[in-house]
Amino acid sequence: MSLNNSADLSRAATEARGLAMDAVAACHSGHLGLPLGAAEIGSVLYGNFLRHDPAAPSWINRDRFVLSAGHGSMFVYSWIHLAGFDLPLQEVKNFRKLHSKTPGHPEFGETVGVEATTGPLGQGTGNIVGMAVAAKMAAAHFNTAEHKIFDHIVVGLAGDGCLQEGISQEAASFAGRFGLDNLIMLYDSNDVTLDAMASKTQNEDTAKRYEAANWEVFHVAQGNELAPIAEALDKARASKNGKPKLIICKTVIGKGIAEVQGTSKGHGEAGVKFVDASRKALGLPEEKFFVSPETRAFFAARKVQQAAAHAAWQQTFAAWSKANPEKAAILAKAQKGDHGDVQSLLAAIPEFGKNSLATRVSGESCINAVAKASPLVLSGSADLHGSTKNYIKDAGDFDLATPAGRNLYFGIREHVMGAILNGMAYHGIFKGSGATFLTFSDYLRPSIRVAALAKLQAFYIFTHDSVGVGEDGPTHQPVETVSALRCIPNLDVLRPGDAEETAAAFAHAVARKDGPVALILSRQNVPSLDAVPVATRRQGVLKGGYVLRKETAPLTHIIIGTGSELSLALAAGEELGAGVRVVSMPSMEIFARQPKAYQEEVLPASCTKRVSIEAGVTLSWGRYVGTAGKALGTDTFGLSAPGDVVMKELGITKEAVVAAAKAL
């Protein structure tokens, strides 16, 4: 296939190489291999293929591009700058400097035009799957016979490191099964990894691997030539056969620096000392960070064309909005990250009355209530719907023939479940959630961490939350997991103690706009705390911690409970007498955000005789019980026995709380 702008694209590729060389050389840090080796891929993508509008980077029907191999960040920074996004040349010069818009690895929300936070290898292979799912869903939910407002595609660029990480296989399997033919992944196949040539650690046939997973595979034998890249991309976009696309591009890592290209030394900054001679050999002038007037003019003209295409779409969108005001209102709220205010969502969940429900069971009522109130809330499970109880009734299942379905069957793929949820959040329309047993949350912990870093809207439903799981034994009894999740900055962890607290936890999970939420739910039944008004419990959860039982005499002790142990704390407080306060602490993170005055009101510093109880490791409770108090829990693994037997054996009982309080 011939390109009528091949001279412009070739010149842009050379100048993009120069920008990468200069930026990495200036800070003596970074990765030259991918930005140099994949320069022609970038030139075709940004100069010829991607449908977006740099002047309106949040256009909802834009094509999405994700650099999964985020260590090659100068690739995306160079092309975003050249394409005319709001990333000035000075920011390219500030590569990896403090508070620059060009951090070491791409960060969503920090750099305009960056669609996902990447760097942990393989994450992007799952993110693009989530984006493609969201794009399919958006078309199904909002397109009409008269107006098509969603028809974009998702493109990713991955390297050997991404494909070696196990998450990539989960992503490939899911995408192939669910027929995501709006997804294209370019594989920068340069036969090199960081330590050595790729043959040192891999010998599989990648094409056959993806074909086995129901992908359509294209081969570009000359990945540093423009025309075959463009031809493969055009064929991939046109092919609507129910298969995602993999384009294998054989490239030369570090191309342009003769001393290191094609070797593992070309991966990082080893080529920096050869940059000046290499720039000269490429025909670049001595001026660093050089972009020619011709390249500026080429992308300026392309930017005008892209703005015109966007304007034409806007006309369609205006007509659609007029014809579909209800859909338009829902979409407008979603674009603002608004899936309902917390009080309205809470009001949508009926009160439970007296009950003895596992919080996973009350959670089933909650997810269905909030999903009815908020029509773009999605739910999925890692092959555990029957146990995690988070299936949205009457909402259908997402599949090839039913892309509007709001329930996702992730299969036994927790790691990519997390990355897919992140991709949906990056896409920016749906509020996704996923469920598994709490002990398996570590499988998706890397994705949770990125979600917290990128302030993404996603929530997780983790059930079977403690040694109270019982007979399944220590492999399925999480003891350290809740505390480990609490260590992740910007992740709200909520462990509700009864059905009404669970209602508030779900309302918060859907309403939160600036980060993810982990809901920690019990397998075993817990009593409803009917002695405390429903409003007190629900509103108290929204503050993270609150007084469940107020003392009726001078304050002597504070008992702090959470989750399924909250009822034990309350029972102990009642036995201990009038001077004992009982505090519910479903979320340490939310409580820590409350005004200091409120925190002091709930936990007055004057009362140092404090006991906490949680069926897990005691590490995270020191901040609230202090050196004078006592944290009850278990700092060992669990046991295989009925849940109540395990709790008694480990000393997680009302009697233990009473004894600990008296001993202070």
XYZ file of C-alpha atoms in Angstrom:
664
model
C 0.000 0.000 0.000
C 1.413 3.379 -0.963
C 1.139 6.440 1.264
C 0.695 9.839 -0.334
C 2.312 11.407 2.741
C 5.188 8.969 3.170
C 7.854 11.683 2.936
C 6.204 13.631 5.762
C 5.825 10.507 7.875
C 9.420 9.435 7.282
C 10.733 12.863 8.263
C 8.521 12.873 11.371
C 9.840 9.450 12.401
C 13.412 10.721 12.166
C 12.607 13.806 14.200
C 10.741 11.738 16.799
C 13.896 9.663 17.156
C 15.808 12.870 17.710
C 13.417 14.048 20.421
C 13.754 10.732 22.243
C 17.546 10.796 22.009
C 17.751 14.366 23.271
C 15.304 13.857 26.148
C 16.955 10.681 27.429
C 20.427 12.177 27.007
C 19.428 15.353 28.854
C 18.315 13.522 31.991
C 20.712 10.568 31.671
C 17.775 8.274 32.341
C 15.087 6.503 30.381
C 14.659 4.004 27.574
C 15.736 4.644 24.012
C 14.987 1.219 22.560
C 11.249 1.404 21.872
C 10.972 5.093 20.902
C 13.689 4.589 18.289
C 12.709 1.111 17.182
C 8.997 1.875 16.823
C 9.273 5.374 15.354
C 7.636 4.349 12.078
C 4.765 2.758 13.993
C 4.237 6.034 15.832
C 4.427 8.028 12.632
C 1.732 5.948 10.943
C -0.476 5.947 14.043
C -0.369 9.671 14.788
C 0.229 10.924 11.261
C -2.163 8.729 9.347
C -4.343 6.326 11.325
C -5.755 7.373 14.700
C -9.070 9.214 14.669
C -8.826 11.786 17.407
C -8.774 15.541 17.820
C -5.719 16.986 19.611
C -7.679 20.199 20.148
C -10.379 18.209 22.002
C -8.507 15.343 23.661
C -11.516 14.149 25.678
C -13.795 13.660 22.635
C -15.786 10.597 23.660
C -15.684 8.935 20.223
C -11.924 9.253 19.733
C -9.776 6.232 19.017
C -7.786 5.291 22.099
C -4.068 4.482 22.014
C -2.278 2.864 24.954
C 1.466 2.323 25.225
C 1.516 -0.863 27.263
C 5.325 -0.887 27.207
C 5.319 2.267 29.302
C 9.065 2.302 29.865
C 9.271 3.627 26.294
C 7.394 6.740 27.392
C 9.348 9.092 25.130
C 7.572 7.355 22.254
C 4.175 8.643 23.328
C 5.470 12.023 24.522
C 7.189 12.702 21.203
C 4.128 11.813 19.172
C 1.647 13.623 21.406
C 3.789 16.734 21.081
C 4.222 16.436 17.308
C 0.531 15.671 16.766
C -0.442 18.978 18.355
C -1.764 18.005 21.764
C -1.197 20.504 24.563
C 2.250 19.221 25.449
C 4.732 22.030 24.759
C 8.273 21.318 23.624
C 9.527 22.581 26.974
C 7.734 19.705 28.664
C 9.507 17.260 26.339
C 12.757 18.914 27.431
C 11.642 18.439 31.055
C 11.452 14.652 30.614
C 11.574 12.915 34.007
C 12.075 16.172 35.902
C 10.149 17.077 39.048
C 6.511 18.027 38.364
C 6.927 17.793 34.586
C 4.155 16.606 32.290
C 6.547 13.952 31.013
C 7.130 11.588 33.951
C 9.270 8.479 33.662
C 6.291 6.301 32.769
C 3.028 7.613 31.271
C 0.460 8.718 33.844
C -3.230 9.160 33.101
C -4.427 12.604 34.131
C -0.917 14.056 34.221
C -0.270 14.320 30.483
C -2.916 15.274 27.937
C -3.221 12.561 25.310
C -2.025 9.788 27.623
C -4.935 7.373 27.879
C -3.636 5.058 30.608
C -1.052 4.842 33.358
C 1.408 2.198 32.214
C 4.806 0.921 33.205
C 4.075 -2.311 35.079
C 4.505 -4.601 32.089
C 1.393 -6.237 30.707
C -1.064 -3.865 32.379
C -1.773 -2.139 29.092
C -2.692 -5.431 27.409
C -5.560 -5.663 29.882
C -6.405 -1.957 29.824
C -7.053 -2.003 26.077
C -9.367 -4.973 26.542
C -11.351 -3.004 29.124
C -11.504 -0.001 26.798
C -12.702 -2.212 23.942
C -15.392 -3.739 26.161
C -16.523 -0.252 27.189
C -16.590 0.861 23.552
C -18.789 -2.112 22.614
C -21.065 -1.394 25.556
C -21.250 2.318 24.758
C -22.341 1.580 21.194
C -24.963 -0.875 22.443
C -26.317 1.454 25.121
C -26.341 4.717 23.198
C -26.305 4.213 19.419
C -29.662 4.206 17.691
C -30.821 3.163 14.251
C -30.845 6.831 13.254
C -27.601 7.974 14.854
C -24.297 6.229 15.481
C -22.298 8.230 18.014
C -19.870 5.480 19.060
C -17.735 3.645 16.505
C -14.163 4.156 17.705
C -11.460 1.541 18.085
C -8.764 0.848 20.666
C -5.089 0.419 19.771
C -2.250 -0.766 21.974
C 1.496 -1.155 21.564
C 3.162 -3.920 23.557
C 6.587 -5.491 23.677
C 8.047 -8.838 24.654
C 7.991 -7.859 28.320
C 4.246 -7.218 28.202
C 3.597 -10.502 26.439
C 5.764 -12.499 28.829
C 3.783 -11.285 31.838
C 0.985 -13.731 32.599
C -1.669 -11.025 32.534
C -1.285 -10.821 28.750
C -2.496 -14.392 28.346
C -5.537 -13.666 30.504
C -6.206 -10.569 28.390
C -5.805 -12.439 25.124
C -8.093 -15.224 26.259
C -10.842 -12.855 27.427
C -10.664 -10.636 24.333
C -10.781 -13.610 21.984
C -13.710 -15.241 23.758
C -15.770 -12.053 23.737
C -15.027 -11.147 20.117
C -13.505 -7.693 20.602
C -12.963 -6.901 16.934
C -12.670 -3.198 17.794
C -9.283 -3.934 19.409
C -5.884 -3.802 17.678
C -2.655 -4.634 19.482
C 0.670 -3.915 17.823
C 3.493 -6.171 18.999
C 6.894 -4.496 18.852
C 8.735 -7.743 18.152
C 12.415 -6.801 18.268
C 13.800 -10.076 19.670
C 15.283 -8.277 22.700
C 14.558 -8.036 26.413
C 16.472 -6.044 29.006
C 18.962 -8.684 30.129
C 19.604 -10.458 26.848
C 18.219 -11.414 23.475
C 14.624 -12.612 23.842
C 15.624 -16.140 22.846
C 17.252 -16.411 26.272
C 13.819 -16.566 27.911
C 11.222 -17.361 25.222
C 10.742 -19.597 22.233
C 6.979 -19.737 21.768
C 5.215 -18.950 18.523
C 3.340 -15.776 19.482
C 1.193 -15.801 16.355
C -0.066 -19.307 17.082
C -0.656 -18.395 20.700
C -2.958 -15.543 19.741
C -4.615 -17.448 16.918
C -5.423 -20.180 19.443
C -7.099 -17.486 21.558
C -9.303 -16.483 18.570
C -7.319 -13.453 17.419
C -6.697 -12.454 13.817
C -2.961 -12.073 13.307
C -1.164 -9.848 10.799
C 2.565 -9.961 10.096
C 4.712 -6.953 9.220
C 8.128 -8.352 8.354
C 9.607 -4.858 7.977
C 8.394 -3.023 11.052
C 10.574 -0.027 10.272
C 8.872 0.613 6.939
C 5.813 2.819 6.772
C 3.704 1.223 4.034
C 3.360 -2.296 5.471
C 2.463 -0.873 8.884
C -0.223 1.321 7.357
C -1.573 -1.556 5.273
C -1.832 -3.872 8.285
C -3.568 -1.210 10.383
C -6.088 -0.440 7.657
C -6.890 -4.130 7.193
C -7.232 -4.590 10.945
C -9.657 -1.671 11.267
C -11.756 -2.899 8.350
C -11.987 -6.496 9.577
C -15.152 -7.021 11.610
C -15.067 -10.787 12.024
C -15.571 -11.083 15.768
C -11.854 -11.334 16.459
C -9.407 -8.908 18.084
C -6.325 -8.115 15.979
C -2.638 -8.657 16.637
C -0.116 -6.995 14.321
C 3.353 -8.470 14.764
C 5.908 -5.886 13.680
C 9.524 -7.032 13.359
C 11.477 -3.962 14.398
C 15.062 -3.082 15.284
C 15.379 -1.948 18.886
C 17.283 1.332 19.281
C 17.281 1.883 15.508
C 19.387 4.897 14.639
C 22.198 4.270 17.117
C 24.420 1.857 15.236
C 26.503 0.910 18.258
C 23.587 -0.579 20.231
C 20.681 -1.139 17.839
C 19.399 -4.691 17.642
C 20.966 -5.632 20.989
C 19.879 -5.695 24.617
C 22.076 -2.626 25.191
C 19.680 -0.705 22.976
C 16.852 -1.114 25.504
C 17.851 1.540 28.043
C 20.153 4.539 28.007
C 23.358 2.736 26.970
C 23.184 4.486 23.612
C 23.282 7.986 25.119
C 27.042 8.381 24.639
C 26.567 7.833 20.912
C 23.671 10.253 20.497
C 25.501 13.179 18.899
C 27.055 11.062 16.147
C 23.783 9.179 15.651
C 21.777 12.378 15.260
C 24.226 13.556 12.627
C 23.970 10.232 10.799
C 20.187 10.594 10.755
C 20.552 13.995 9.099
C 19.402 15.979 12.109
C 20.989 19.398 12.748
C 23.059 20.201 15.836
C 20.063 21.966 17.398
C 18.673 19.703 20.114
C 14.953 18.933 20.309
C 14.678 19.884 16.652
C 11.359 19.759 14.813
C 11.360 21.001 11.241
C 8.891 23.602 9.937
C 7.747 20.992 7.406
C 6.802 18.534 10.150
C 5.042 21.293 12.080
C 3.099 22.199 8.952
C 2.185 18.572 8.230
C 0.703 17.978 11.669
C -0.984 21.398 11.703
C -2.792 20.451 8.511
C -3.696 17.057 9.910
C -4.993 18.722 13.063
C -7.346 20.840 10.937
C -8.635 17.704 9.213
C -9.147 15.971 12.548
C -11.037 18.949 13.951
C -13.300 18.922 10.890
C -14.067 15.230 11.367
C -14.846 15.911 15.004
C -17.120 18.799 14.034
C -19.036 16.547 11.635
C -19.499 14.047 14.442
C -20.709 16.860 16.698
C -23.561 17.483 14.284
C -24.573 13.839 14.529
C -24.238 14.012 18.301
C -26.429 17.118 18.492
C -29.138 15.418 16.445
C -28.866 12.298 18.596
C -29.101 14.359 21.798
C -32.226 16.090 20.584
C -33.844 12.796 19.612
C -32.755 10.971 22.783
C -32.809 13.427 25.713
C -32.878 10.751 28.413
C -29.887 8.920 26.978
C -28.092 12.238 26.493
C -28.642 13.186 30.141
C -27.262 9.843 31.343
C -24.220 10.159 29.101
C -23.560 13.756 30.152
C -23.501 12.748 33.825
C -21.259 9.780 33.126
C -18.747 11.953 31.301
C -18.424 13.980 34.507
C -17.815 10.797 36.486
C -21.208 11.232 38.132
C -22.953 7.930 38.812
C -25.148 9.307 41.563
C -24.647 11.237 44.787
C -24.087 9.105 47.824
C -27.252 10.086 49.697
C -29.513 9.386 46.713
C -27.842 6.027 46.165
C -28.191 5.218 49.837
C -31.868 6.138 49.765
C -32.337 3.740 46.840
C -31.356 0.790 49.042
C -34.320 -0.304 51.201
C -33.766 -0.745 54.907
C -33.196 -4.372 55.856
C -35.019 -4.628 59.161
C -34.035 -7.240 61.709
C -31.884 -9.866 60.046
C -28.911 -12.156 60.332
C -27.291 -11.932 56.912
C -23.778 -12.401 55.694
C -22.657 -9.057 54.334
C -22.075 -10.715 50.935
C -25.790 -11.594 50.961
C -26.934 -8.115 51.960
C -24.472 -6.887 49.340
C -26.507 -8.701 46.706
C -29.509 -6.518 47.514
C -27.283 -3.433 47.556
C -25.649 -3.947 44.150
C -29.034 -4.529 42.563
C -30.514 -1.430 44.153
C -27.663 0.883 43.154
C -27.519 -0.644 39.662
C -31.183 0.180 39.206
C -30.587 3.745 40.372
C -27.401 4.170 38.336
C -27.826 2.575 34.882
C -24.139 2.525 33.903
C -22.957 0.527 36.913
C -21.495 -2.806 35.825
C -20.712 -5.915 37.814
C -18.532 -8.920 37.145
C -17.042 -11.878 38.921
C -14.063 -14.177 38.487
C -16.232 -17.267 38.023
C -17.730 -16.808 41.488
C -21.106 -15.113 41.005
C -22.781 -17.806 43.112
C -20.468 -17.050 46.022
C -19.767 -13.337 45.691
C -23.484 -12.606 45.183
C -22.945 -9.583 42.936
C -24.967 -10.508 39.851
C -27.220 -7.686 38.608
C -30.602 -9.228 37.970
C -32.466 -8.487 34.742
C -29.462 -6.610 33.322
C -28.174 -9.268 30.926
C -24.694 -10.622 30.342
C -22.050 -8.938 28.214
C -21.323 -11.141 25.196
C -20.868 -10.978 21.431
C -24.607 -10.967 20.744
C -25.551 -8.959 23.842
C -22.986 -6.159 24.261
C -25.414 -4.098 26.365
C -25.300 -6.691 29.139
C -24.121 -5.279 32.449
C -22.770 -8.495 33.972
C -19.279 -9.586 33.023
C -18.052 -13.147 33.265
C -14.325 -12.614 33.743
C -13.558 -16.288 34.151
C -10.786 -17.377 36.490
C -8.724 -14.346 35.526
C -8.424 -12.036 38.541
C -5.328 -10.203 37.331
C -6.825 -9.107 34.044
C -10.178 -8.485 35.730
C -8.435 -5.649 37.554
C -6.769 -4.327 34.401
C -10.044 -4.552 32.452
C -11.836 -2.560 35.156
C -9.066 0.029 34.882
C -9.539 0.144 31.108
C -13.259 0.753 31.541
C -12.510 3.553 33.977
C -9.988 5.136 31.594
C -12.648 4.962 28.872
C -14.761 7.167 31.080
C -18.409 6.175 30.747
C -19.157 3.109 32.864
C -18.642 2.366 36.560
C -17.182 -1.110 36.627
C -16.844 -3.552 39.494
C -15.439 -7.027 39.890
C -15.600 -9.703 42.549
C -13.599 -12.597 43.950
C -12.664 -14.047 47.311
C -10.617 -11.653 49.430
C -7.686 -14.035 49.651
C -7.335 -13.831 45.856
C -7.245 -10.043 45.796
C -3.473 -10.348 45.623
C -3.886 -11.661 42.078
C -5.198 -8.253 41.010
C -3.262 -6.133 43.490
C -0.989 -4.607 40.780
C -4.091 -3.379 38.946
C -5.633 -2.041 42.161
C -2.425 -0.157 42.870
C -2.490 1.487 39.444
C -6.189 2.307 39.860
C -5.403 4.084 43.119
C -2.452 5.923 41.571
C -4.514 7.024 38.570
C -7.570 7.907 40.733
C -9.805 5.605 38.723
C -13.475 4.908 39.273
C -13.686 1.184 39.959
C -14.748 -0.922 42.895
C -14.038 -4.420 44.073
C -16.258 -6.834 45.965
C -14.101 -9.145 48.064
C -16.030 -11.784 49.991
C -15.057 -14.614 52.378
C -13.184 -11.994 54.304
C -11.561 -13.700 57.327
C -10.766 -16.839 59.261
C -14.526 -16.988 59.735
C -14.601 -18.695 56.319
C -13.979 -21.870 58.292
C -13.523 -25.321 56.800
C -11.784 -24.212 53.593
C -8.764 -23.640 55.775
C -5.838 -21.227 55.833
C -5.376 -21.072 52.043
C -8.804 -19.434 51.832
C -8.768 -17.549 55.123
C -7.263 -14.103 54.529
C -5.541 -12.759 57.613
C -3.056 -10.188 56.283
C -5.033 -9.131 53.207
C -7.223 -6.343 54.577
C -4.262 -4.670 56.241
C -2.270 -5.058 53.029
C -5.009 -3.334 51.047
C -5.115 -0.533 53.615
C -1.456 0.149 52.777
C -2.327 1.278 49.234
C -2.641 5.083 49.123
C -5.959 6.417 47.786
C -7.754 3.069 48.036
C -10.817 3.212 50.269
C -11.209 -0.092 52.104
C -14.613 -0.676 53.731
C -15.415 -3.638 55.960
C -19.057 -3.221 57.005
C -20.419 -4.886 60.132
C -24.041 -5.526 59.179
C -26.542 -5.060 56.359
C -27.127 -1.351 56.950
C -23.408 -0.622 57.037
C -23.122 -2.645 53.827
C -25.711 -0.407 52.177
C -23.630 2.674 52.912
C -20.472 0.932 51.728
C -22.021 0.217 48.318
C -23.391 3.754 48.022
C -19.914 5.137 48.693
C -18.326 2.732 46.199
C -20.573 3.908 43.380
C -20.487 7.598 44.289
C -16.727 7.992 44.794
C -15.113 9.925 41.932
C -11.444 10.198 42.866
C -10.279 6.665 43.415
C -11.178 2.983 43.748
C -13.008 1.256 46.587
C -12.584 -2.229 48.047
C -15.623 -3.712 49.782
C -14.726 -6.463 52.251
C -17.693 -8.765 52.892
C -18.294 -11.785 55.092
C -19.258 -15.313 54.156
C -20.745 -16.029 57.574
C -23.936 -14.490 58.887
C -23.708 -11.436 61.151
C -26.500 -10.052 63.341
C -28.128 -6.760 62.531
C -27.247 -4.135 65.114
C -30.832 -3.107 65.721
C -30.107 -1.315 68.971
C -28.547 1.421 66.845
C -30.768 3.464 64.485
C -30.444 2.676 60.781
C -29.541 6.282 59.966
C -26.748 6.258 62.554
C -25.205 3.168 61.014
C -25.561 4.285 57.413
C -24.381 7.851 57.876
C -21.641 6.739 60.226
C -20.099 4.529 57.560
C -19.867 7.528 55.238
C -17.539 9.100 57.811
C -15.425 5.969 58.087
C -15.922 5.582 61.820
C -18.577 6.550 64.348
C -19.838 5.964 67.856
C -21.968 2.840 67.795
C -22.629 2.780 71.541
C -22.095 5.882 73.642
C -21.109 5.605 77.261
C -23.672 6.644 79.872
C -21.116 7.273 82.613
C -17.655 8.863 82.657
C -15.677 7.351 79.783
C -13.230 4.637 80.838
C -12.684 2.433 77.779
C -13.164 2.481 74.001
C -13.800 -0.755 72.120
C -13.277 -0.544 68.332
C -14.712 -3.160 66.008
C -15.116 -3.694 62.300
C -16.757 -6.137 59.924
C -18.071 -9.386 61.321
C -16.359 -8.653 64.646
C -18.357 -5.473 65.221
C -21.117 -7.405 66.980
C -18.503 -8.912 69.330
C -17.268 -5.419 70.198
C -20.810 -4.260 70.905
C -21.589 -7.274 73.073
C -18.354 -6.786 75.007
C -19.113 -3.102 75.538
C -22.509 -3.893 76.955
C -21.022 -6.432 79.345
C -18.239 -4.097 80.457
C -20.673 -1.424 81.576
C -21.779 2.184 81.402
C -18.357 3.804 81.028
C -17.485 1.930 77.838
C -17.841 3.408 74.356
C -18.044 1.178 71.261
C -16.820 2.584 67.970
C -17.476 1.103 64.537
C -14.524 1.580 62.155
C -15.554 0.271 58.728
C -13.012 2.425 56.858
C -9.796 3.811 58.270
C -9.167 5.765 55.071
C -12.474 7.638 55.116
C -12.166 8.284 58.848
C -8.680 9.741 58.345
C -10.143 12.286 55.904
C -12.629 13.618 58.450
C -11.912 16.870 60.299
C -9.640 16.469 63.286
C -12.443 17.679 65.497
C -14.688 14.818 64.382
C -11.923 12.271 64.878
C -11.380 13.586 68.391
C -15.119 13.487 69.031
C -15.221 9.782 68.151
C -11.871 8.790 69.657
C -11.002 11.338 72.379
C -7.289 11.365 73.100
C -8.023 11.486 76.820
C -9.190 7.875 76.774
C -6.162 5.628 76.275
C -7.729 2.364 77.417
C -8.678 1.027 74.002
C -9.219 -2.437 72.537
C -9.706 -3.224 68.853
C -10.947 -6.498 67.411
C -10.630 -7.740 63.847
C -10.221 -11.278 62.550
C -6.905 -10.570 60.881
C -3.409 -9.316 61.592
C -3.224 -6.579 64.189
C -0.660 -4.411 62.365
C -2.989 -1.685 61.110
C -4.682 -1.050 64.468
C -1.778 0.548 66.307
C -2.739 4.029 65.173
C -6.078 3.762 66.980
C -5.350 1.703 70.072
C -1.974 3.339 70.778
C 0.783 1.932 72.934
C -1.461 1.743 75.979
C -4.187 -0.243 74.235
C -4.591 -3.770 72.890
C -5.286 -4.986 69.349
C -7.004 -8.365 69.221
C -6.805 -10.496 66.090
C -4.505 -13.135 64.724
C -0.925 -12.729 63.620
C -0.793 -16.326 62.449
C -2.527 -18.100 59.593
C -5.931 -19.670 60.133
C -7.060 -23.243 60.675
C -9.270 -25.732 58.896
C -12.355 -26.067 61.081
C -15.837 -24.543 61.373
C -15.616 -20.767 61.449
C -16.835 -20.316 65.018
C -14.365 -22.952 66.206
C -11.502 -21.165 64.447
C -12.514 -17.824 65.965
C -12.575 -19.310 69.454
C -9.262 -21.095 68.935
C -7.621 -17.840 67.847
C -9.110 -15.823 70.692
C -11.371 -13.643 68.537
C -14.328 -13.607 70.904
C -16.412 -11.336 73.076
C -14.794 -12.878 76.131
C -11.335 -12.009 74.844
C -12.373 -8.367 74.367
C -13.768 -8.178 77.889
C -10.644 -9.721 79.362
C -8.340 -7.437 77.389
C -10.248 -4.333 78.451
C -10.173 -5.320 82.119
C -6.446 -5.989 81.921
C -5.586 -2.487 80.689
